[in-house]
PDB file of C-alpha atoms in Angstrom:
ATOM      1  CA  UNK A   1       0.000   0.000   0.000  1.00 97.00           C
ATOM      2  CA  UNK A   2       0.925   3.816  -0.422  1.00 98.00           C
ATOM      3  CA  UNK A   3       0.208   5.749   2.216  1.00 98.00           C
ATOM      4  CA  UNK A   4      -0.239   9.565   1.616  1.00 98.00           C
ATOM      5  CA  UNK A   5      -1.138  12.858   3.649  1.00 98.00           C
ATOM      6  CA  UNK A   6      -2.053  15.776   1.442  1.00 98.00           C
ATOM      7  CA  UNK A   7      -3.201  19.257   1.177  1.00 97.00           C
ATOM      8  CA  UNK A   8      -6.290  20.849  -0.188  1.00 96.00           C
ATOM      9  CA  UNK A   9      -8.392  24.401   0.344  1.00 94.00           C
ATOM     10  CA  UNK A  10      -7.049  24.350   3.932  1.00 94.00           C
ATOM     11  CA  UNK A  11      -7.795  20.923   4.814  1.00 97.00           C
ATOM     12  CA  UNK A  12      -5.642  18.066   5.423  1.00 98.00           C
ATOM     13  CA  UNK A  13      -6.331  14.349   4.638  1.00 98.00           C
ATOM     14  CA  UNK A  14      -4.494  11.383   4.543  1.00 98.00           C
ATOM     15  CA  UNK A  15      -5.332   8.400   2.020  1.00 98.00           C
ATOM     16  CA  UNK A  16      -4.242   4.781   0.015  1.00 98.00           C
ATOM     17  CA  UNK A  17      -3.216   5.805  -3.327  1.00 98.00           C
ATOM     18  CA  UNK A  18      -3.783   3.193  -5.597  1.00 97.00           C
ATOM     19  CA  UNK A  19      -3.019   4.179  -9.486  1.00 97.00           C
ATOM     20  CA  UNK A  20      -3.556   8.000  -9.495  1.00 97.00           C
ATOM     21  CA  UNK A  21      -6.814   7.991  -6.633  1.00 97.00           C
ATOM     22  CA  UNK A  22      -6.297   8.175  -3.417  1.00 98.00           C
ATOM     23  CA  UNK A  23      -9.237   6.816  -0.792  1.00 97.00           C
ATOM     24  CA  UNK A  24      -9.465   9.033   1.811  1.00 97.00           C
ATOM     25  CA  UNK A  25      -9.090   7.263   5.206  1.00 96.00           C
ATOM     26  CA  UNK A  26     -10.972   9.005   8.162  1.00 91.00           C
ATOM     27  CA  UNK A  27     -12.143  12.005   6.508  1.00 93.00           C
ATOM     28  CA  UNK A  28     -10.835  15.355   6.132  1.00 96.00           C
ATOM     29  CA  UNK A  29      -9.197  18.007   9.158  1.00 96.00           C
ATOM     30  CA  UNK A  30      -8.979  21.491   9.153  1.00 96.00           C
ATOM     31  CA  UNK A  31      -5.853  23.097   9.238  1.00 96.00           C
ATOM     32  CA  UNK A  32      -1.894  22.822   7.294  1.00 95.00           C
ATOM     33  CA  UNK A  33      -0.592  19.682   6.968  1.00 96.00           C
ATOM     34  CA  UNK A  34       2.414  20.613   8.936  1.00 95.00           C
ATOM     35  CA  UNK A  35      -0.052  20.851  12.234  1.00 96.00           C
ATOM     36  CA  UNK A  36      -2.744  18.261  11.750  1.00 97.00           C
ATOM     37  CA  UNK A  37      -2.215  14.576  12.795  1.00 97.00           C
ATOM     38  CA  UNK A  38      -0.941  12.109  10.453  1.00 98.00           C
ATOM     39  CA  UNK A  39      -2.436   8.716  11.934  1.00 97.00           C
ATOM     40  CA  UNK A  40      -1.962   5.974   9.494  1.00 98.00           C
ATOM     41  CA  UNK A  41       1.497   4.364  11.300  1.00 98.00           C
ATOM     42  CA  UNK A  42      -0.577   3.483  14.239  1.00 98.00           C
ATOM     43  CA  UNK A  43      -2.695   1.309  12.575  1.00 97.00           C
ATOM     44  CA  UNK A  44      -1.801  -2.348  11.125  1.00 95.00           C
ATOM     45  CA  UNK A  45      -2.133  -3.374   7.543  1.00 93.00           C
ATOM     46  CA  UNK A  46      -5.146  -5.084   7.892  1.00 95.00           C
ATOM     47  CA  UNK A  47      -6.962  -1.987   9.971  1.00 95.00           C
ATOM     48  CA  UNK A  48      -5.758   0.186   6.858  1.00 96.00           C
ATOM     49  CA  UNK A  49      -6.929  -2.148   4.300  1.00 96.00           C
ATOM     50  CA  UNK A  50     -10.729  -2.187   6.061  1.00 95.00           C
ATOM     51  CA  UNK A  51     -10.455   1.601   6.739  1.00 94.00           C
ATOM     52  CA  UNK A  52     -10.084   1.782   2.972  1.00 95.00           C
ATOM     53  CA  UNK A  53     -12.697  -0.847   1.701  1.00 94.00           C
ATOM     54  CA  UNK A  54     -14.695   1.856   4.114  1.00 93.00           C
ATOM     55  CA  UNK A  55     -14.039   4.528   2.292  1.00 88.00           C
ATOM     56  CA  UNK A  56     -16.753   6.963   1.552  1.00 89.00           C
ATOM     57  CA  UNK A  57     -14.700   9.368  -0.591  1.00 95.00           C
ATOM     58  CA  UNK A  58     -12.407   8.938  -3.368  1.00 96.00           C
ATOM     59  CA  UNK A  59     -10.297  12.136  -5.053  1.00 97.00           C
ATOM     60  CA  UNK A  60      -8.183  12.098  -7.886  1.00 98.00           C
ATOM     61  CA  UNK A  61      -4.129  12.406  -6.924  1.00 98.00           C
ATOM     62  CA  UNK A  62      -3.402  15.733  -9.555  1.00 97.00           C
ATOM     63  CA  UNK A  63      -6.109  17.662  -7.407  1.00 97.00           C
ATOM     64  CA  UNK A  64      -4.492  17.766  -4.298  1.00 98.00           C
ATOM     65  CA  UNK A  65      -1.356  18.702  -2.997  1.00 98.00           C
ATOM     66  CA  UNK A  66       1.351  16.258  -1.390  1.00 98.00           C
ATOM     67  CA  UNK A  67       2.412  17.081   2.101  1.00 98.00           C
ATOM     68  CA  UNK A  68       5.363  15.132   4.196  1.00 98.00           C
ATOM     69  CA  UNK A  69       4.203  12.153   5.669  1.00 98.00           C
ATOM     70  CA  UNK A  70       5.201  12.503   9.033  1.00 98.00           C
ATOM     71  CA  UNK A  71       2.752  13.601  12.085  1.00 98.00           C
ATOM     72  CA  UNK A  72       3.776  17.063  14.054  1.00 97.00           C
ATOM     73  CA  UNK A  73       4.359  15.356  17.090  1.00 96.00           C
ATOM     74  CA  UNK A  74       6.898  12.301  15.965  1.00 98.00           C
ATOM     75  CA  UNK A  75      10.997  12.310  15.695  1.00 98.00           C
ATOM     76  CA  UNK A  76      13.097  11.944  12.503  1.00 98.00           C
ATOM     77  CA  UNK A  77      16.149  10.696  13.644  1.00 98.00           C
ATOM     78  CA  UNK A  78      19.132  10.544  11.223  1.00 98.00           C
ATOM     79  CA  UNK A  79      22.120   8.289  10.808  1.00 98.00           C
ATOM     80  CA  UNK A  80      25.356   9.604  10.157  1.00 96.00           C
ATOM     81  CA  UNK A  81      28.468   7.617   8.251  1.00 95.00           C
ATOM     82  CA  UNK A  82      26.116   4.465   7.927  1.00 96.00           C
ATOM     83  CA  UNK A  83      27.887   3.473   4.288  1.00 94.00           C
ATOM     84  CA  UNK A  84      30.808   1.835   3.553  1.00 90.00           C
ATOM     85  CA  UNK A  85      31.840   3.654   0.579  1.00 87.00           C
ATOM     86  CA  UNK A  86      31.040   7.299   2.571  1.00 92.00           C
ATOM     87  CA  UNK A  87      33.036   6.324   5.362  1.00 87.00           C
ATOM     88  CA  UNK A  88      35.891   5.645   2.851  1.00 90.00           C
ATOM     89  CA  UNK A  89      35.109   9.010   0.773  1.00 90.00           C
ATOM     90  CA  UNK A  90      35.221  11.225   3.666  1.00 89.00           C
ATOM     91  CA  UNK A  91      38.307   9.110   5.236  1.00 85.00           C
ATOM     92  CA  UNK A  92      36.460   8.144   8.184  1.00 84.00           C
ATOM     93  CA  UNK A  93      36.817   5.366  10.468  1.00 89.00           C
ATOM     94  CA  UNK A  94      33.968   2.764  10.165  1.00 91.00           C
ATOM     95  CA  UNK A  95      31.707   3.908  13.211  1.00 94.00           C
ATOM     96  CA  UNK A  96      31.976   1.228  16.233  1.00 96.00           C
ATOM     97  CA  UNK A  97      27.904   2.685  17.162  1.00 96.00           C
ATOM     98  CA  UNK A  98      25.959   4.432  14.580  1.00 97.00           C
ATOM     99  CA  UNK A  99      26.419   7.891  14.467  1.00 96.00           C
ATOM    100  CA  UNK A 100      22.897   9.745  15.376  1.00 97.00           C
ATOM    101  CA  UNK A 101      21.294  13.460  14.798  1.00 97.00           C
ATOM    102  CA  UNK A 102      18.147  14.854  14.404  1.00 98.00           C
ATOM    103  CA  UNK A 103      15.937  16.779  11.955  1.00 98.00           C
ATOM    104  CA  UNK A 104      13.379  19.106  13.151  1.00 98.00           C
ATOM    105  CA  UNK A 105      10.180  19.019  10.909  1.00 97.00           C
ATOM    106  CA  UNK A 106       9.942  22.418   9.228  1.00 97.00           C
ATOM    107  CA  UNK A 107      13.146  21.464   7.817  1.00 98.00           C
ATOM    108  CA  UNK A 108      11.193  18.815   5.537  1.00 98.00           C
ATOM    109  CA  UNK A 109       9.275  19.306   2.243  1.00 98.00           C
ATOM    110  CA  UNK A 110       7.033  17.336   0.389  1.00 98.00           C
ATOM    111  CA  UNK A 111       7.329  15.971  -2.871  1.00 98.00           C
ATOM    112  CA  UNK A 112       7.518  18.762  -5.883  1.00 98.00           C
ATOM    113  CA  UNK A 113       8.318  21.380  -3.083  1.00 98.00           C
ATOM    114  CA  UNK A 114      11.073  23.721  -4.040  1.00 98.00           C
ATOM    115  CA  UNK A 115      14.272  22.861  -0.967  1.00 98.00           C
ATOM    116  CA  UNK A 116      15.916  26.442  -0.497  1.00 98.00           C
ATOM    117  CA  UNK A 117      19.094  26.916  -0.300  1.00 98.00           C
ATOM    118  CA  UNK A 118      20.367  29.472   2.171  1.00 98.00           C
ATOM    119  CA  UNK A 119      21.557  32.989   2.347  1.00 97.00           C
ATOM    120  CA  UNK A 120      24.194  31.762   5.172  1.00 97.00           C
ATOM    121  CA  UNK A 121      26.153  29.514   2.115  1.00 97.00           C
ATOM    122  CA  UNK A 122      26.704  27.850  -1.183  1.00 97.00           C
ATOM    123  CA  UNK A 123      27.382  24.649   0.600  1.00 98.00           C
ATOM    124  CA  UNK A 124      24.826  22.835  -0.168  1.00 98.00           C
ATOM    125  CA  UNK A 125      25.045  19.764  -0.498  1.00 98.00           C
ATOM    126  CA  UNK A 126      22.364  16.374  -1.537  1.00 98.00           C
ATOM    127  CA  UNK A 127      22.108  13.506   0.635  1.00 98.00           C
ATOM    128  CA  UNK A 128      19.977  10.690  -0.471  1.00 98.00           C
ATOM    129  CA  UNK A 129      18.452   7.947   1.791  1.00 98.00           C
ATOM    130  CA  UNK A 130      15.784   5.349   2.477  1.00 98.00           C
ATOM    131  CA  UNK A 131      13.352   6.203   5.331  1.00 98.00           C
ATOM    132  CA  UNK A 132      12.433   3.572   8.154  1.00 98.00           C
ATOM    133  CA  UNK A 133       8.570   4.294   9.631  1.00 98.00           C
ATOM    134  CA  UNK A 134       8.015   2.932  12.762  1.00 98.00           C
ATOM    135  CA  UNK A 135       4.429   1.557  13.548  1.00 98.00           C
ATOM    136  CA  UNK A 136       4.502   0.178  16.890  1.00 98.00           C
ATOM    137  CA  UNK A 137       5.977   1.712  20.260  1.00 98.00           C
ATOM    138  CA  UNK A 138       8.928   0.386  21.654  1.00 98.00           C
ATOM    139  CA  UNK A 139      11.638   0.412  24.115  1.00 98.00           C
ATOM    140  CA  UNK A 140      14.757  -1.703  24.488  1.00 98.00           C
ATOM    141  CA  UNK A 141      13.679  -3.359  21.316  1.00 98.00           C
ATOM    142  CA  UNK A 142      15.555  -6.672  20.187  1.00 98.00           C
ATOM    143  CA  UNK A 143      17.021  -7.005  17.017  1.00 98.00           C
ATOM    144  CA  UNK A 144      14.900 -10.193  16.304  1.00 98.00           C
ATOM    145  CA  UNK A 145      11.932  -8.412  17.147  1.00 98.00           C
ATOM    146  CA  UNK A 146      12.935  -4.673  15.400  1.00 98.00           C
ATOM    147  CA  UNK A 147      10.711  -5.577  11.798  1.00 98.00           C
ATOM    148  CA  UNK A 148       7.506  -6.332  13.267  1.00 98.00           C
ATOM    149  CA  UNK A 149       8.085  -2.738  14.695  1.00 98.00           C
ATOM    150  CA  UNK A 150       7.819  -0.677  11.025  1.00 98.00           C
ATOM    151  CA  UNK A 151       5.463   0.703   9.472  1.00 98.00           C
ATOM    152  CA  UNK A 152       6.722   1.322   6.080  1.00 98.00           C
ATOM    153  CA  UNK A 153       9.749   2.927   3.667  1.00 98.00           C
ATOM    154  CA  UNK A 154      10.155   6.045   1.985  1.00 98.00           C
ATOM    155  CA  UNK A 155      12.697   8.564   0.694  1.00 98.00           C
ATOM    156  CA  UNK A 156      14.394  10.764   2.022  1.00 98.00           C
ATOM    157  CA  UNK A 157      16.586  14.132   1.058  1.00 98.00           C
ATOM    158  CA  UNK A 158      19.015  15.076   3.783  1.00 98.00           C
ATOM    159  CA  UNK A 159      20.133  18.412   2.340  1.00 98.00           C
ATOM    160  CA  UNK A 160      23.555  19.196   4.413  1.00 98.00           C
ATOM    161  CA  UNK A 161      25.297  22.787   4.793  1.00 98.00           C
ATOM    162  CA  UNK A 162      28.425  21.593   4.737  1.00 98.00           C
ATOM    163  CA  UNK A 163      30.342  25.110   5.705  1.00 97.00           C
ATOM    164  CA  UNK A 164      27.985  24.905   8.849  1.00 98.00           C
ATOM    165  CA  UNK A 165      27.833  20.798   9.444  1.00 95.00           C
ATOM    166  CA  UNK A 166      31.703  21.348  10.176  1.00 93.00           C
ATOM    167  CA  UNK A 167      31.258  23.300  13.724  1.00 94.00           C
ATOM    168  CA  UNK A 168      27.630  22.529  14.336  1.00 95.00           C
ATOM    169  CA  UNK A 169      26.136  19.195  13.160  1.00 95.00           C
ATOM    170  CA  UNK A 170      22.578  20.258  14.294  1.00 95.00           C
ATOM    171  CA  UNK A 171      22.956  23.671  12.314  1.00 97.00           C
ATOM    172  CA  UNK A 172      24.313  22.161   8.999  1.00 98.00           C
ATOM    173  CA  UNK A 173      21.660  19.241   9.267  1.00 98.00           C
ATOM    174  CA  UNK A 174      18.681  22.029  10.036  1.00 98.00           C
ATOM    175  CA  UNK A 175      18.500  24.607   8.032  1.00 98.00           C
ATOM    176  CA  UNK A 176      15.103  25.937   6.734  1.00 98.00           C
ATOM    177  CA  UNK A 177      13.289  23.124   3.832  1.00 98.00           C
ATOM    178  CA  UNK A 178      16.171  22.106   3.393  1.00 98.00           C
ATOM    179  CA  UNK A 179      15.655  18.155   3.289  1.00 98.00           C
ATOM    180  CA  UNK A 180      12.250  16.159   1.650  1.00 98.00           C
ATOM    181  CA  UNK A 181      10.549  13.324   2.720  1.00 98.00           C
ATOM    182  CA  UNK A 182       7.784  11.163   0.531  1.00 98.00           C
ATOM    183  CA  UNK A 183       6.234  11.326  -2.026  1.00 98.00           C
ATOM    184  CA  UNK A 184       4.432   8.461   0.032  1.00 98.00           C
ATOM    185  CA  UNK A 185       4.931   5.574   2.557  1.00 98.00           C
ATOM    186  CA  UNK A 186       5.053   1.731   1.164  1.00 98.00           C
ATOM    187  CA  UNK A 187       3.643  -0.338   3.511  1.00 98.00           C
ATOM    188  CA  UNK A 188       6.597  -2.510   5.026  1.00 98.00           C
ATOM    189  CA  UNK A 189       4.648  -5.819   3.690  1.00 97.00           C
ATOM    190  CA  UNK A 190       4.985  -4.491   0.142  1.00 97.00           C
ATOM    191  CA  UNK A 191       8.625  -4.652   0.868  1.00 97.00           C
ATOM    192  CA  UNK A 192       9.888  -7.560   2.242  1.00 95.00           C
ATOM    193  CA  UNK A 193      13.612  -8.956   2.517  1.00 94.00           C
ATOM    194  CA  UNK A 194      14.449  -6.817  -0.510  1.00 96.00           C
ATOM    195  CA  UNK A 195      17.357  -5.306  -0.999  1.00 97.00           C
ATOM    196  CA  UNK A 196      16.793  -2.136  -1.568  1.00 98.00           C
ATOM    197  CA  UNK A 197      18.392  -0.058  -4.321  1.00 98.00           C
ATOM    198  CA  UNK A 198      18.901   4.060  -3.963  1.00 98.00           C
ATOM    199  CA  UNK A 199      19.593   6.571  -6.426  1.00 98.00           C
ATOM    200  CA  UNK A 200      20.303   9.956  -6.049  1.00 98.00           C
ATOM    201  CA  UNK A 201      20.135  12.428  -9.280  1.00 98.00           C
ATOM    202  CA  UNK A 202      21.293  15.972  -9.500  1.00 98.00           C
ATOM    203  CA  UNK A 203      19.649  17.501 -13.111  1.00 98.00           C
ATOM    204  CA  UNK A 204      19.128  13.822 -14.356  1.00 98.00           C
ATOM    205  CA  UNK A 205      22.604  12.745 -13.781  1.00 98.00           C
ATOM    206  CA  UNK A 206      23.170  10.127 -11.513  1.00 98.00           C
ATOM    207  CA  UNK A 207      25.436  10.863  -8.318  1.00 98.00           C
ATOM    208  CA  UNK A 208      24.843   8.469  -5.764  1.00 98.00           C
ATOM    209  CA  UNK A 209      23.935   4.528  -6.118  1.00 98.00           C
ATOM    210  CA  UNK A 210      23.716   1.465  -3.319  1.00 97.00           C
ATOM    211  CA  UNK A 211      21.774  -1.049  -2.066  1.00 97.00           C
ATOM    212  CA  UNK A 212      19.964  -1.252   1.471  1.00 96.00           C
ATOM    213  CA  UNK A 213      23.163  -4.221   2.276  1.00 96.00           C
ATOM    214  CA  UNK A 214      25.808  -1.863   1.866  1.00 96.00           C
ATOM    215  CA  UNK A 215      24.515  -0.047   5.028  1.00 97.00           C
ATOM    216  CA  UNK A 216      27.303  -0.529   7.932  1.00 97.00           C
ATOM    217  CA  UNK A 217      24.815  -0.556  10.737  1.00 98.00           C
ATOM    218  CA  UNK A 218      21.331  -2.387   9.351  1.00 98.00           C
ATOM    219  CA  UNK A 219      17.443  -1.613  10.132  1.00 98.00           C
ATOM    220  CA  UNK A 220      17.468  -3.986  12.949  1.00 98.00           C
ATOM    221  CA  UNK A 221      20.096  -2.798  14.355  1.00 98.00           C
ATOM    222  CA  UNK A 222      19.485   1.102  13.958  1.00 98.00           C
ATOM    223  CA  UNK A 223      16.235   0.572  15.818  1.00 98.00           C
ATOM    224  CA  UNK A 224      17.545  -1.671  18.522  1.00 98.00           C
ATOM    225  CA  UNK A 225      20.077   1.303  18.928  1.00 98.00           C
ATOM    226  CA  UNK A 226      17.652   3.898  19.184  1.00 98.00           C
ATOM    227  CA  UNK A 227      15.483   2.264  21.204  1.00 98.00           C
ATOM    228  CA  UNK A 228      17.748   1.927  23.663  1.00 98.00           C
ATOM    229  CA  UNK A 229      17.711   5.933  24.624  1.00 97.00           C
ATOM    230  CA  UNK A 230      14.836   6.618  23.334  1.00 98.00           C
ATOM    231  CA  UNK A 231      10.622   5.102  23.087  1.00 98.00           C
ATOM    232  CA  UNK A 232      10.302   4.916  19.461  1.00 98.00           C
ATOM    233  CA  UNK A 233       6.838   5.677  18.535  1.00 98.00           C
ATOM    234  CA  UNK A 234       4.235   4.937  15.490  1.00 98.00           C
ATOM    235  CA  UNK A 235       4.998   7.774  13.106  1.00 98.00           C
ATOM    236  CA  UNK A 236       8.681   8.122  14.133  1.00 98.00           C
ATOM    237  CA  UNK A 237      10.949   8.237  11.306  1.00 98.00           C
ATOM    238  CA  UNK A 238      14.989   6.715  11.559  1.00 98.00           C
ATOM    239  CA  UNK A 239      16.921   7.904   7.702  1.00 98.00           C
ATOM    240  CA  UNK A 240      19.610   4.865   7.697  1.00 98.00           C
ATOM    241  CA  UNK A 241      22.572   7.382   6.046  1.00 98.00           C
ATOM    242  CA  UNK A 242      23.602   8.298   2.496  1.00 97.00           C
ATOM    243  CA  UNK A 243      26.011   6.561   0.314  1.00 97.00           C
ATOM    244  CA  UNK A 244      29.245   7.338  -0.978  1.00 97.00           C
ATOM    245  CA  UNK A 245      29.092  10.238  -4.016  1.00 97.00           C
ATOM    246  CA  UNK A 246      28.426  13.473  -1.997  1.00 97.00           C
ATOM    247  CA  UNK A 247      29.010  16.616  -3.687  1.00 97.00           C
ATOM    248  CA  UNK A 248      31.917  18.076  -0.942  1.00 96.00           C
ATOM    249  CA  UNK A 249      33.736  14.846  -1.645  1.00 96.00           C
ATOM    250  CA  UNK A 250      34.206  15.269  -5.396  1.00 97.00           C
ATOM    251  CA  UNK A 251      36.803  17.713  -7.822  1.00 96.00           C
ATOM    252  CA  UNK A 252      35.815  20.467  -7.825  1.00 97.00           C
ATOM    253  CA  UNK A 253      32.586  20.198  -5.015  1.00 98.00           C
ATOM    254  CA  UNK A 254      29.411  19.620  -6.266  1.00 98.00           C
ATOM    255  CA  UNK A 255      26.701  21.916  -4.802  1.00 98.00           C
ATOM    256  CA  UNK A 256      22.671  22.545  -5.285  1.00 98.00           C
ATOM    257  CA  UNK A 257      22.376  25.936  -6.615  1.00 98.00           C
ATOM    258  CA  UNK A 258      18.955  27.489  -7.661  1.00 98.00           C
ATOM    259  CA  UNK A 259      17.470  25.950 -10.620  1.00 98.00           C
ATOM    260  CA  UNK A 260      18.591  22.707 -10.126  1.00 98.00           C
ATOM    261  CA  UNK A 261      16.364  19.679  -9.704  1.00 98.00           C
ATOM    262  CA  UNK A 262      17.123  16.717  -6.933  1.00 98.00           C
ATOM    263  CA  UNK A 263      15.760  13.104  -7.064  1.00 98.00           C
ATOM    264  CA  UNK A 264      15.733  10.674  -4.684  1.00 98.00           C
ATOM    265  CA  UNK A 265      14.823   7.213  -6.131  1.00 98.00           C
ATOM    266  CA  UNK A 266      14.513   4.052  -4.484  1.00 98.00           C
ATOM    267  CA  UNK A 267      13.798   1.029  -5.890  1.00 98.00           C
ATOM    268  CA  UNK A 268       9.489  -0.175  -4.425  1.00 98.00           C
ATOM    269  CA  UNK A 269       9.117   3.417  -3.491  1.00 98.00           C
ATOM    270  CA  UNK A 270       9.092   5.267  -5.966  1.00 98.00           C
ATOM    271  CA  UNK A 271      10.955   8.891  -6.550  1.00 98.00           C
ATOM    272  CA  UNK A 272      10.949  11.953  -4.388  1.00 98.00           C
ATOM    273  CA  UNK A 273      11.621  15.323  -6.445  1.00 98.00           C
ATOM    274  CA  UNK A 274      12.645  18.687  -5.496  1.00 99.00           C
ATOM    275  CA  UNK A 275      13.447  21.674  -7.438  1.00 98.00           C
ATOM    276  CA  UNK A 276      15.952  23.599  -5.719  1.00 98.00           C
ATOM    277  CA  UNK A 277      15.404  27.632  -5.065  1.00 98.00           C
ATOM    278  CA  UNK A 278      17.554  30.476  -3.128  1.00 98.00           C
ATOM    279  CA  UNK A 279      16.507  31.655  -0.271  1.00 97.00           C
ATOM    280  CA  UNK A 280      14.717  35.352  -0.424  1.00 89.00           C
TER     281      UNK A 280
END
């Protein structure tokens, strides 16, 4: 299933998208989607799948507009150094823990939303990455139990200011819209053991590629991590890292500028695109 939460004439709904129609699930709520409750991770397949057979109203996907996934109230925590070929790019140490930060939500756009780069510098740099959703609360979670705890899979933009990540990791990794999340959530059943393949493109050129098993620190064991400092939550959101290929790494550095257009494709989940603007 693709989950979706989406804007339209001040409402916010969230829906199954099959083909280009989404069923609305639970009807609609007043108010921006960045402040209205995205619900969908706390249910099971099966609850979805009869809220959906339910469903009263149907709307075509072109007449609405996309929002981010992700409930106000829920964490996106990132991984740091979490591929091989990264570690090695940056000349890093493989990580003996994963590496951990967070992104706070107006930070995130949706699919199709411009990301801005900022007035502070022209270091800005593309980070592509698969998206974990968590579906059911957990604490001191073990690794043979961590899957039965998502949700679903996405991508996921972390747009990095380099010039700021140096001396302040929660600056660089923060800046205003300057990561996406979407266009959707696949449901973690539509997944399976597949080995995931990412792609990031800058302008249709291809800059980043890897699978889901070139990850140094796995899904089970990212959430088994994070559990262990923190109750993980339906809704919460862990990015598992980016893959070797960044634009600081390369001769001469490769930066977004305005203009430019970002995609982050992964392979059962479709592609999240950004155009990329300056900041006013």
């Amino acid at each position: 299933m693709k989950i979706v939460k989406f804007e339209m004439s001040g409402r916010t709904a969230e829906g199954v998208l099959e083909g280009d129609t989404i069923h609305i699930l639970g009807g609609w709520r007043h108010g921006a989607a960045d402040e209205v409750a995205f619900t969908s991770p706390t249910h099971s397949r099966d609850d979805i799948q009869r809220l959906r057979d339910a469903a009263s109203e149907q709307i075509p996907l072109s007449s609405v507009k996309l929002a981010v996934p992700v409930d106000p109230l829920r964490k996106v925590i990132c991984v740091g150094v979490n591929y091989r070929d990264h570690a090695g790019e940056i000349k890093a140490e493989e990580p003996k823990n994963p590496i951990l930060f967070t992104r706070t939500l107006d930070t995130l756009v949706a699919q199709d939303q411009p990301i801005v780069r900022p007035k502070a510098s022209e270091t800005f740099d593309y980070e592509g990455e698969i998206g974990v959703i968590i579906g059911r609360e957990g604490r001191h979670i073990a690794e043979q139990d961590t899957m039965a705890h998502v949700f679903g899979y996405c991508c996921f933009l972390d747009g990095s200011v380099r010039e700021y990540q140096r001396h302040a990791l929660t600056t660089g990794k923060n800046f205003w819209r300057s990561g996406s999340m979407g266009p959707w959530i696949v449901t973690a059943d539509e997944i399976g053991d597949t080995d995931l393949a990412l792609q990031t493109r800058l302008n249709g050129n291809v800059v980043q590629s890897a699978h889901l098993s070139d990850l140094i620190f796995n899904i089970p064991q990212l959430i088994a991590y994070c559990s262990l400092w923190t109750v993980l939550r339906p809704g919460d959101v862990i990015a598992t890292g980016t893959p070797g290929g960044v634009g600081s790494r390369r001769t001469p550095p490769l930066w977004m500028k305005a203009g430019d257009t970002i995609e982050v494709e992964v392979e059962k989940l479709g592609s999240l695109r950004n155009p990329v603007i300056a900041e006013g």
